Tab-separated table of C-alpha atoms in Angstrom:
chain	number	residue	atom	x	y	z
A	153	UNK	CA	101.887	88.087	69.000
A	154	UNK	CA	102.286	84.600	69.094
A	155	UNK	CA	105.846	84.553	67.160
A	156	UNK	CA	106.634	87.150	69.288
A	157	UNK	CA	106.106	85.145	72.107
A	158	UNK	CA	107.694	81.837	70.301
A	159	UNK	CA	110.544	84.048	70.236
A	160	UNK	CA	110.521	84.521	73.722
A	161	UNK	CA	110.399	81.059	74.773
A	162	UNK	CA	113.921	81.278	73.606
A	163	UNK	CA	115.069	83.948	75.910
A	164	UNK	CA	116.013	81.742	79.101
A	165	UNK	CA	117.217	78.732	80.263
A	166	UNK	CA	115.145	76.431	81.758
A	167	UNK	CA	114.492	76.913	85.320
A	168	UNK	CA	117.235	74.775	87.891
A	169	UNK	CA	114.384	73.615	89.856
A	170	UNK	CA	112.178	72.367	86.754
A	171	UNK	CA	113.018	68.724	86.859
A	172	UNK	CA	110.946	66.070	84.891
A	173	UNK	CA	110.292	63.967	88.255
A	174	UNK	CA	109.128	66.717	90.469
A	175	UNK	CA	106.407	67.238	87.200
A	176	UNK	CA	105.755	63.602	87.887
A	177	UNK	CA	104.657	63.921	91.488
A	178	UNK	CA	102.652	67.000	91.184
A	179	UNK	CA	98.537	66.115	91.756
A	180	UNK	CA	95.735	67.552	90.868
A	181	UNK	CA	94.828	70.143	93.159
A	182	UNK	CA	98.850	71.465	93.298
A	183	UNK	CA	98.644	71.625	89.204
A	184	UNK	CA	95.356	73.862	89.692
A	185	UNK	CA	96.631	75.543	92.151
A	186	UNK	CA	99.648	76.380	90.205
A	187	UNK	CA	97.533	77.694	87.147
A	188	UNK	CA	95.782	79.781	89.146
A	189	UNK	CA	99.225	81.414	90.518
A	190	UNK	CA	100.027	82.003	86.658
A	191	UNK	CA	96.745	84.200	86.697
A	192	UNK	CA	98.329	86.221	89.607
A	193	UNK	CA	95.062	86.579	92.022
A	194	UNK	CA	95.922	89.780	93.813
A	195	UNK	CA	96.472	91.676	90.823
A	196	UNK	CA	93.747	90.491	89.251
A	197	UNK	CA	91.456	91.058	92.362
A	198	UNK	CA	92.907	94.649	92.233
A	199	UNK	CA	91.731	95.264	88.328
A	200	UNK	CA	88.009	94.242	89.305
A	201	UNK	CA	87.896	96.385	92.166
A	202	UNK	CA	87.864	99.209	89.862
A	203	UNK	CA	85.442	97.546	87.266
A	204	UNK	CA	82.114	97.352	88.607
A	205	UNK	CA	82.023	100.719	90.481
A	206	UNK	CA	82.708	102.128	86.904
A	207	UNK	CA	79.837	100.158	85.838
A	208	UNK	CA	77.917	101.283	88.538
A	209	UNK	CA	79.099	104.858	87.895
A	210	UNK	CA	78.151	104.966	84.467
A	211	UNK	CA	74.484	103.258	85.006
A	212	UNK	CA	73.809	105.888	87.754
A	213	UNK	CA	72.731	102.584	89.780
A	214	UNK	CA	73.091	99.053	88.990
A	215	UNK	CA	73.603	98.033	85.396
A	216	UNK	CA	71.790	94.603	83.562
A	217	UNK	CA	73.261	91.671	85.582
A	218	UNK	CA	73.936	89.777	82.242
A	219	UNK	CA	76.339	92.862	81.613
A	220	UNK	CA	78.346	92.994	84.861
A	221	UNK	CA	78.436	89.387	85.175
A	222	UNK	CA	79.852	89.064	81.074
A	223	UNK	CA	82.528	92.065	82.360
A	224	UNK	CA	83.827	90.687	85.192
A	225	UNK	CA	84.626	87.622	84.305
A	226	UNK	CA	85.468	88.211	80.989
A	227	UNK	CA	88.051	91.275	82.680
A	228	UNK	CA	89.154	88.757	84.948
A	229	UNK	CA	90.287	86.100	82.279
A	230	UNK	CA	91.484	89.156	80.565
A	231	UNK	CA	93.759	90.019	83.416
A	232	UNK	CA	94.555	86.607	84.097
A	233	UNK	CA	95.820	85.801	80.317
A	234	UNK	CA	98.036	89.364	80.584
A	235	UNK	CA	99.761	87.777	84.119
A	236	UNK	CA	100.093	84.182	82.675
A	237	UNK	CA	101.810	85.220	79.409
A	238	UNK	CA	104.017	87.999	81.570
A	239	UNK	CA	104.942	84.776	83.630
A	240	UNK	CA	105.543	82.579	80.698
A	241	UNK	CA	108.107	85.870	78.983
A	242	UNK	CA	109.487	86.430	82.698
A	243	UNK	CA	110.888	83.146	83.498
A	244	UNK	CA	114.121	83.137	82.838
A	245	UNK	CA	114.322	86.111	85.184
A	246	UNK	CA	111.975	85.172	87.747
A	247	UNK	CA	114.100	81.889	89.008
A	248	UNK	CA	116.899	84.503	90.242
A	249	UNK	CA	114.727	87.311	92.571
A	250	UNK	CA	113.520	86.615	95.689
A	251	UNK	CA	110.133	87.701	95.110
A	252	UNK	CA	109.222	85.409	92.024
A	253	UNK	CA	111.453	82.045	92.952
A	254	UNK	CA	108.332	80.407	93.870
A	255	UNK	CA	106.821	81.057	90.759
A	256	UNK	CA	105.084	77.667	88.859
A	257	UNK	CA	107.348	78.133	85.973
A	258	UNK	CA	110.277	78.086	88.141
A	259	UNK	CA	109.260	75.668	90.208
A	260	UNK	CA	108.765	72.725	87.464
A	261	UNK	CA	104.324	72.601	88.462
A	262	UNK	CA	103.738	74.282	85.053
A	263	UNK	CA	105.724	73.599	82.234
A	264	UNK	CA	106.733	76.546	79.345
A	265	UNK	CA	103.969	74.936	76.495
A	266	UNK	CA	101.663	74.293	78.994
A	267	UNK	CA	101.736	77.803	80.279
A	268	UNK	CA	101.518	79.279	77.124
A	269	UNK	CA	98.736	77.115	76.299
A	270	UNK	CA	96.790	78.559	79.350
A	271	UNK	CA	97.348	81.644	78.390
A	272	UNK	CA	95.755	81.260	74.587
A	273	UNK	CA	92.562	79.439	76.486
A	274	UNK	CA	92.116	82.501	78.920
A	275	UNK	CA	92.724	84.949	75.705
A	276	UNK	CA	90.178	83.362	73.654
A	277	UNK	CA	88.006	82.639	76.494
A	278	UNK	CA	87.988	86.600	77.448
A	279	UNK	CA	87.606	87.630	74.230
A	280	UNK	CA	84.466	85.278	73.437
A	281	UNK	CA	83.075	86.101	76.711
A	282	UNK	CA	82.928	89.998	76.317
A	283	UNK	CA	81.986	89.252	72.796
A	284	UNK	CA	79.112	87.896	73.939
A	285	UNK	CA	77.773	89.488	76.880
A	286	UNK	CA	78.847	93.621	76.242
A	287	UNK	CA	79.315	95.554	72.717
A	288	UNK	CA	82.416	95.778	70.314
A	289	UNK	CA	83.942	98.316	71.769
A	290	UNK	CA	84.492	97.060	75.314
A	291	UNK	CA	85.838	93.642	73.663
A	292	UNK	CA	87.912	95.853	71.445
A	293	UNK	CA	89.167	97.444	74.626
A	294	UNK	CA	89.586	93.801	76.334
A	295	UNK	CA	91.576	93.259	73.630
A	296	UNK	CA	93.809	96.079	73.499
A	297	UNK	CA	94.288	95.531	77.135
A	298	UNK	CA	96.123	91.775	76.684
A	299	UNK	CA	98.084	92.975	73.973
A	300	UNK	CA	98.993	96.052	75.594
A	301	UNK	CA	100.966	93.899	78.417
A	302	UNK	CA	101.604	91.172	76.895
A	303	UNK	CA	103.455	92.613	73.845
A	304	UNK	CA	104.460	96.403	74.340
A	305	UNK	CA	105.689	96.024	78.093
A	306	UNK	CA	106.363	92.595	78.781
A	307	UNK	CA	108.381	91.598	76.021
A	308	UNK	CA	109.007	95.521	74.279
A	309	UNK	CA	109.281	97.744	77.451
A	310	UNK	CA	110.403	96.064	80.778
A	311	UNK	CA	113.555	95.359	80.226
A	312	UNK	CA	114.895	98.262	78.085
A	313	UNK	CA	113.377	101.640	79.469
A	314	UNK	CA	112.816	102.871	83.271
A	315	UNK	CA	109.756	104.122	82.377
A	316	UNK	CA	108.277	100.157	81.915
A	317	UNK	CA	106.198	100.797	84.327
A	318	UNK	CA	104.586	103.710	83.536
A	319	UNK	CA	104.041	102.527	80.263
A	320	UNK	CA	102.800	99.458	81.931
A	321	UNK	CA	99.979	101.286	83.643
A	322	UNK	CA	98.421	102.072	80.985
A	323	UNK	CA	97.349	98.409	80.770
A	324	UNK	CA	96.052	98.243	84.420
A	325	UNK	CA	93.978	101.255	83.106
A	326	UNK	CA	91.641	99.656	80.615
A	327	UNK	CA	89.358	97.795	83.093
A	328	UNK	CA	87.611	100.898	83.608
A	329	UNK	CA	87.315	101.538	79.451
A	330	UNK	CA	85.802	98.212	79.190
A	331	UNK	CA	83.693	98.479	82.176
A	332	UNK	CA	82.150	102.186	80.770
A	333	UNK	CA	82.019	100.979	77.156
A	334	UNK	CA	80.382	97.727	78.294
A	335	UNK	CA	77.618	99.876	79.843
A	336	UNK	CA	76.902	102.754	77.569
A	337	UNK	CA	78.138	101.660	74.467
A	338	UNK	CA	80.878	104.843	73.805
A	339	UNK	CA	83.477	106.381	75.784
A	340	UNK	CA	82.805	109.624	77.710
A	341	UNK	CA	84.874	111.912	79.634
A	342	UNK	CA	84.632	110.711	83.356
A	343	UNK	CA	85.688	107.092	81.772
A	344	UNK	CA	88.884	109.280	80.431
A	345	UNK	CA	89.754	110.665	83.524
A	346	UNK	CA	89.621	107.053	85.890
A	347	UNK	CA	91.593	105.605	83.295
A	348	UNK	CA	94.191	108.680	83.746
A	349	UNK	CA	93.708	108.070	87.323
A	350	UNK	CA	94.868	104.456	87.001
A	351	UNK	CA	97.628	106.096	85.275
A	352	UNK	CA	98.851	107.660	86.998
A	353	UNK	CA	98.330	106.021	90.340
A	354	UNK	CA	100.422	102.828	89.056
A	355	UNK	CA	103.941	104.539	89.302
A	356	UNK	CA	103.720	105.571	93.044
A	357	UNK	CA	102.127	102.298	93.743
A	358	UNK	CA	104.584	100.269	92.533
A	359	UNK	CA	107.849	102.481	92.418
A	360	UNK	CA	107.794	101.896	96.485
A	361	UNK	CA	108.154	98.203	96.006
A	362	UNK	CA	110.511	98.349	93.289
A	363	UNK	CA	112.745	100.137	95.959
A	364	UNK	CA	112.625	96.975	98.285
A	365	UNK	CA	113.054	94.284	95.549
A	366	UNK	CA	116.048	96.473	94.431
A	367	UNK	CA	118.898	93.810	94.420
A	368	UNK	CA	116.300	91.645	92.606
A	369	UNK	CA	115.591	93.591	89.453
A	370	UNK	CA	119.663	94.574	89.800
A	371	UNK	CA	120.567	91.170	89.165
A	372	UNK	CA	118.685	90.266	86.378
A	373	UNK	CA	119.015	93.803	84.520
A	374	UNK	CA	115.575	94.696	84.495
A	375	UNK	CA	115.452	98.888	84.732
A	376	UNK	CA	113.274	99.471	87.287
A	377	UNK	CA	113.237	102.578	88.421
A	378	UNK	CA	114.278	101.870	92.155
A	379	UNK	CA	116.330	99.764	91.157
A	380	UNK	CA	119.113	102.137	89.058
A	381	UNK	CA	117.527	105.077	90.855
A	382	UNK	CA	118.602	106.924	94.355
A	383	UNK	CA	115.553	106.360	97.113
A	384	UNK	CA	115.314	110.142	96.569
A	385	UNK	CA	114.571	110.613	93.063
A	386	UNK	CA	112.373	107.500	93.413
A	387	UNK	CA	110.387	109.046	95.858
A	388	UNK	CA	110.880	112.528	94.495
A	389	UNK	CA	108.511	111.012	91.137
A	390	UNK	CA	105.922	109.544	93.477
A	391	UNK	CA	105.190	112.943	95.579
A	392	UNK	CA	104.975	114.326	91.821
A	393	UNK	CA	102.349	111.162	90.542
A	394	UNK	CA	100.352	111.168	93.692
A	395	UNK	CA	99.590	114.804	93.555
A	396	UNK	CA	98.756	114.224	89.905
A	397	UNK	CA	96.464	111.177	90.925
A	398	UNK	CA	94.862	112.979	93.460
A	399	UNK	CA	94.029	116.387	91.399
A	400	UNK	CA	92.815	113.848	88.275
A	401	UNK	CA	90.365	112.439	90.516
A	402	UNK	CA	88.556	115.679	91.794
A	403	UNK	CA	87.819	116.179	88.229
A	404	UNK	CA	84.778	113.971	88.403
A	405	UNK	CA	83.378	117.073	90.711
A	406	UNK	CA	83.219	119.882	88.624
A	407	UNK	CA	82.158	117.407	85.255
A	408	UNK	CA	79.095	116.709	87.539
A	409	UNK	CA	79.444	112.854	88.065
A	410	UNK	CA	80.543	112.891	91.672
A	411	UNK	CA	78.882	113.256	94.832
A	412	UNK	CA	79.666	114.127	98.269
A	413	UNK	CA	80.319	110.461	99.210
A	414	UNK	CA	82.983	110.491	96.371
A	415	UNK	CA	83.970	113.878	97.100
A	416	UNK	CA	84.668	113.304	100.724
A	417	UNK	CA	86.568	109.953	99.903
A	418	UNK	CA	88.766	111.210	97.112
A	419	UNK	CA	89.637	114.744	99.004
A	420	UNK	CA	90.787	112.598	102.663
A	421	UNK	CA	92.168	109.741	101.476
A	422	UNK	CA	94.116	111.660	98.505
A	423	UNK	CA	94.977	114.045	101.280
A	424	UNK	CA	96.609	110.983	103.133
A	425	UNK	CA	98.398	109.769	99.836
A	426	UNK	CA	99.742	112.928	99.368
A	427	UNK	CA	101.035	113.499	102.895
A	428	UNK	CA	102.412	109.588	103.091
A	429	UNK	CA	103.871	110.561	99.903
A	430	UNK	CA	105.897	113.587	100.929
A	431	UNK	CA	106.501	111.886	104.066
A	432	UNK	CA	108.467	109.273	101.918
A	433	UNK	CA	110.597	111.554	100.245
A	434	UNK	CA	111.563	113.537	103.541
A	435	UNK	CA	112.790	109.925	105.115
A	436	UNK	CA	114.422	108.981	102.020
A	437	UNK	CA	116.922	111.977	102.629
A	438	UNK	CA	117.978	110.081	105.980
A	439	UNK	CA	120.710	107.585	106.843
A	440	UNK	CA	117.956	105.523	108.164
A	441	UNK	CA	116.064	104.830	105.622
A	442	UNK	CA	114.568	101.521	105.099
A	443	UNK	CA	112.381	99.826	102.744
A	444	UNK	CA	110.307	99.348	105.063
A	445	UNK	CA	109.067	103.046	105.038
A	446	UNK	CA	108.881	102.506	101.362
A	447	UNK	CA	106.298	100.048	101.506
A	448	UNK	CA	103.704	102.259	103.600
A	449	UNK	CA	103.781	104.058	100.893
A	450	UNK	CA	102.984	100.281	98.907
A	451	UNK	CA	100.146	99.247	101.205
A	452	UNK	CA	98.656	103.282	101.221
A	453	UNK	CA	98.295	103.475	97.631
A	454	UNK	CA	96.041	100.220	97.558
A	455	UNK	CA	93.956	101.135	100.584
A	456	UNK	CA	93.399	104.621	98.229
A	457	UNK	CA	92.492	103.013	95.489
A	458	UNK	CA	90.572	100.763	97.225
A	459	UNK	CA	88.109	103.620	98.917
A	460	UNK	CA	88.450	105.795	96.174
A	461	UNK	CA	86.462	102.946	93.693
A	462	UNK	CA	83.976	102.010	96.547
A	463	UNK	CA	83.036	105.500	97.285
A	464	UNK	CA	82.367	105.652	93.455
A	465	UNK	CA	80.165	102.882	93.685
A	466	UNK	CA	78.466	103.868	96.552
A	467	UNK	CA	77.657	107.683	95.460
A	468	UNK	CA	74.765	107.053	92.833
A	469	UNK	CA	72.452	105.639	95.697
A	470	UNK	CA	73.266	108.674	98.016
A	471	UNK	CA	72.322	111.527	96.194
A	472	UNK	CA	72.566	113.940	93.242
A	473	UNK	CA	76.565	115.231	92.159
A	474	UNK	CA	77.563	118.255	93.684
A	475	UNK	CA	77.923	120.194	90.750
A	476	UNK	CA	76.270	120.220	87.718
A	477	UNK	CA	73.201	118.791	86.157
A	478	UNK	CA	72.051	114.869	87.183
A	479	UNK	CA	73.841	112.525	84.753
A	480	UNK	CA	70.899	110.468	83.192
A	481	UNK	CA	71.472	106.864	82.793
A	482	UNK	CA	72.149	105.098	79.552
């Protein structure tokens, strides 16, 4: 990976706004706080919000606090090594769209070998961490996961196939491996079907915001599905993922591991993601159509994740699964 990533560095110019004297005058607190942009906070925040309810899921209650504290932090610098390598491959594209001008590469606070530095320390620090405080297999998993976006969509997939970001899901998806494995030492089936969840929940969650940043990925030749795509075939796939999402979630109902807290949450708010959804594509057929309407669609899917992973973590404590046999604890 790393003379794949040497090779990268390559790639793109350096960034206008990168001068050595606006380096000079950068402090302490704007350097840190430009390392911690490279980690990409909201993403990262998103990827934990679907780790411990796993854990919790898969304990039937709460899991060893040695264990959830070793998996979320070691997820998080995880996470945070996938977004500061992506922003490390990405700049040479990032200092011409809107959305990532502000980015510390771009902007001259972090330099290219001092981002790609970071990136190693999180790796290693992730990877020791999990090592550590879970089992092989969820470091194995952590693992995968950084190489996974680092290597096969950052710098293989993005900016070749309109499918990147399908493919790219599938990285957002392990959190929920490692969280499972880190608990019960295997992989089962509800762990399967969250991570197809994840799935398949990443392409109408982000297809809707690759319609608004369409000029963006246009200009720098990045295949993005909105972006070489008609608003109605975009949203035409994301009726077709959410209803997918939403059926792959009710599995955990009839497999026994769900409960009428997580049953209630997953059947209204999937209801709602389903109906935005459609709601979406009937717009997109108008001469009115904005971006705007688009990015309900944005906000929606996060709000559904959102419930969908605390209702999880909330159904152990409420009461026995509505169908099947009590799933015992590790």
């Amino acid at each position: 990976m790393s003379t794949s990533l040497e090779s990268a560095a390559t790639q793109g110019t350096a960034p206008a706004t990168a001068t050595e004297s606006t380096r000079q005058k950068i402090g302490f607190r704007r350097k840190a706080k430009a390392y911690l942009s490279l980690t990409k906070p909201r993403v990262m925040e998103l990827l934990l919000v679907t780790t411990l309810p796993t854990m919790i899921l898969a304990q039937r209650g709460w899991p060893e606090l040695w264990t959830v504290f070793a998996t979320m932090l070691g997820g998080a610098l995880a996470a945070g090594a996938s977004s500061s390598f992506n922003c490390y491959i990405d700049r040479d594209i990032d200092q011409h769209m809107e959305r990532t001008k502000s980015r510390p590469l771009v902007t001259g606070e972090v330099t290219p070998r001092e981002a790609l530095i970071f990136s190693w320390i999180l790796t290693v620090a992730a990877i020791g961490l999990l090592a550590l405080g879970t089992n092989w297999l969820a470091t194995a998993f952590g693992i995968a996961a950084i190489f996974f976006y680092v290597v096969i969509y950052s710098l293989i997939l993005k900016r070749r196939t309109q499918q990147n970001i399908i493919w790219g899901g599938l990285a957002g998806a392990f959190p929920v491996l490692i969280a499972w494995a880190a608990v019960r030492g295997t992989i089962e089936w509800p762990a399967v079907v969250l991570f197809v969840v994840i799935f398949l929940w990443t392409p109408p969650h982000y297809w809707p915001l690759s319609l608004k940043y369409k000029e963006d990925y246009q200009e720098v030749d990045v295949p993005m599905l909105g972006a070489i795509a008609t608003s109605r075939r975009v949203s035409s796939q994301v009726v077709l993922y959410t209803w997918a999402t939403v059926i792959f979630s009710l599995l955990l109902v009839p497999m026994g591991w769900a409960g009428i807290v997580y049953t209630a949450t997953a059947a209204v708010s999937g209801g709602w993601f389903i109906y935005e959804a459609h709601k979406l594509y009937r717009d997109s057929q108008r001469p009115d159509f904005t971006d705007k309407k688009a990015m309900r669609v944005f906000h929606l899917s996060i709000t559904y994740l959102t419930l969908l992973f605390v209702a999880l973590a909330v159904d152990p404590f409420v009461g026995a699964p509505l169908m099947g046999d009590m799933v015992t604890a590790p």
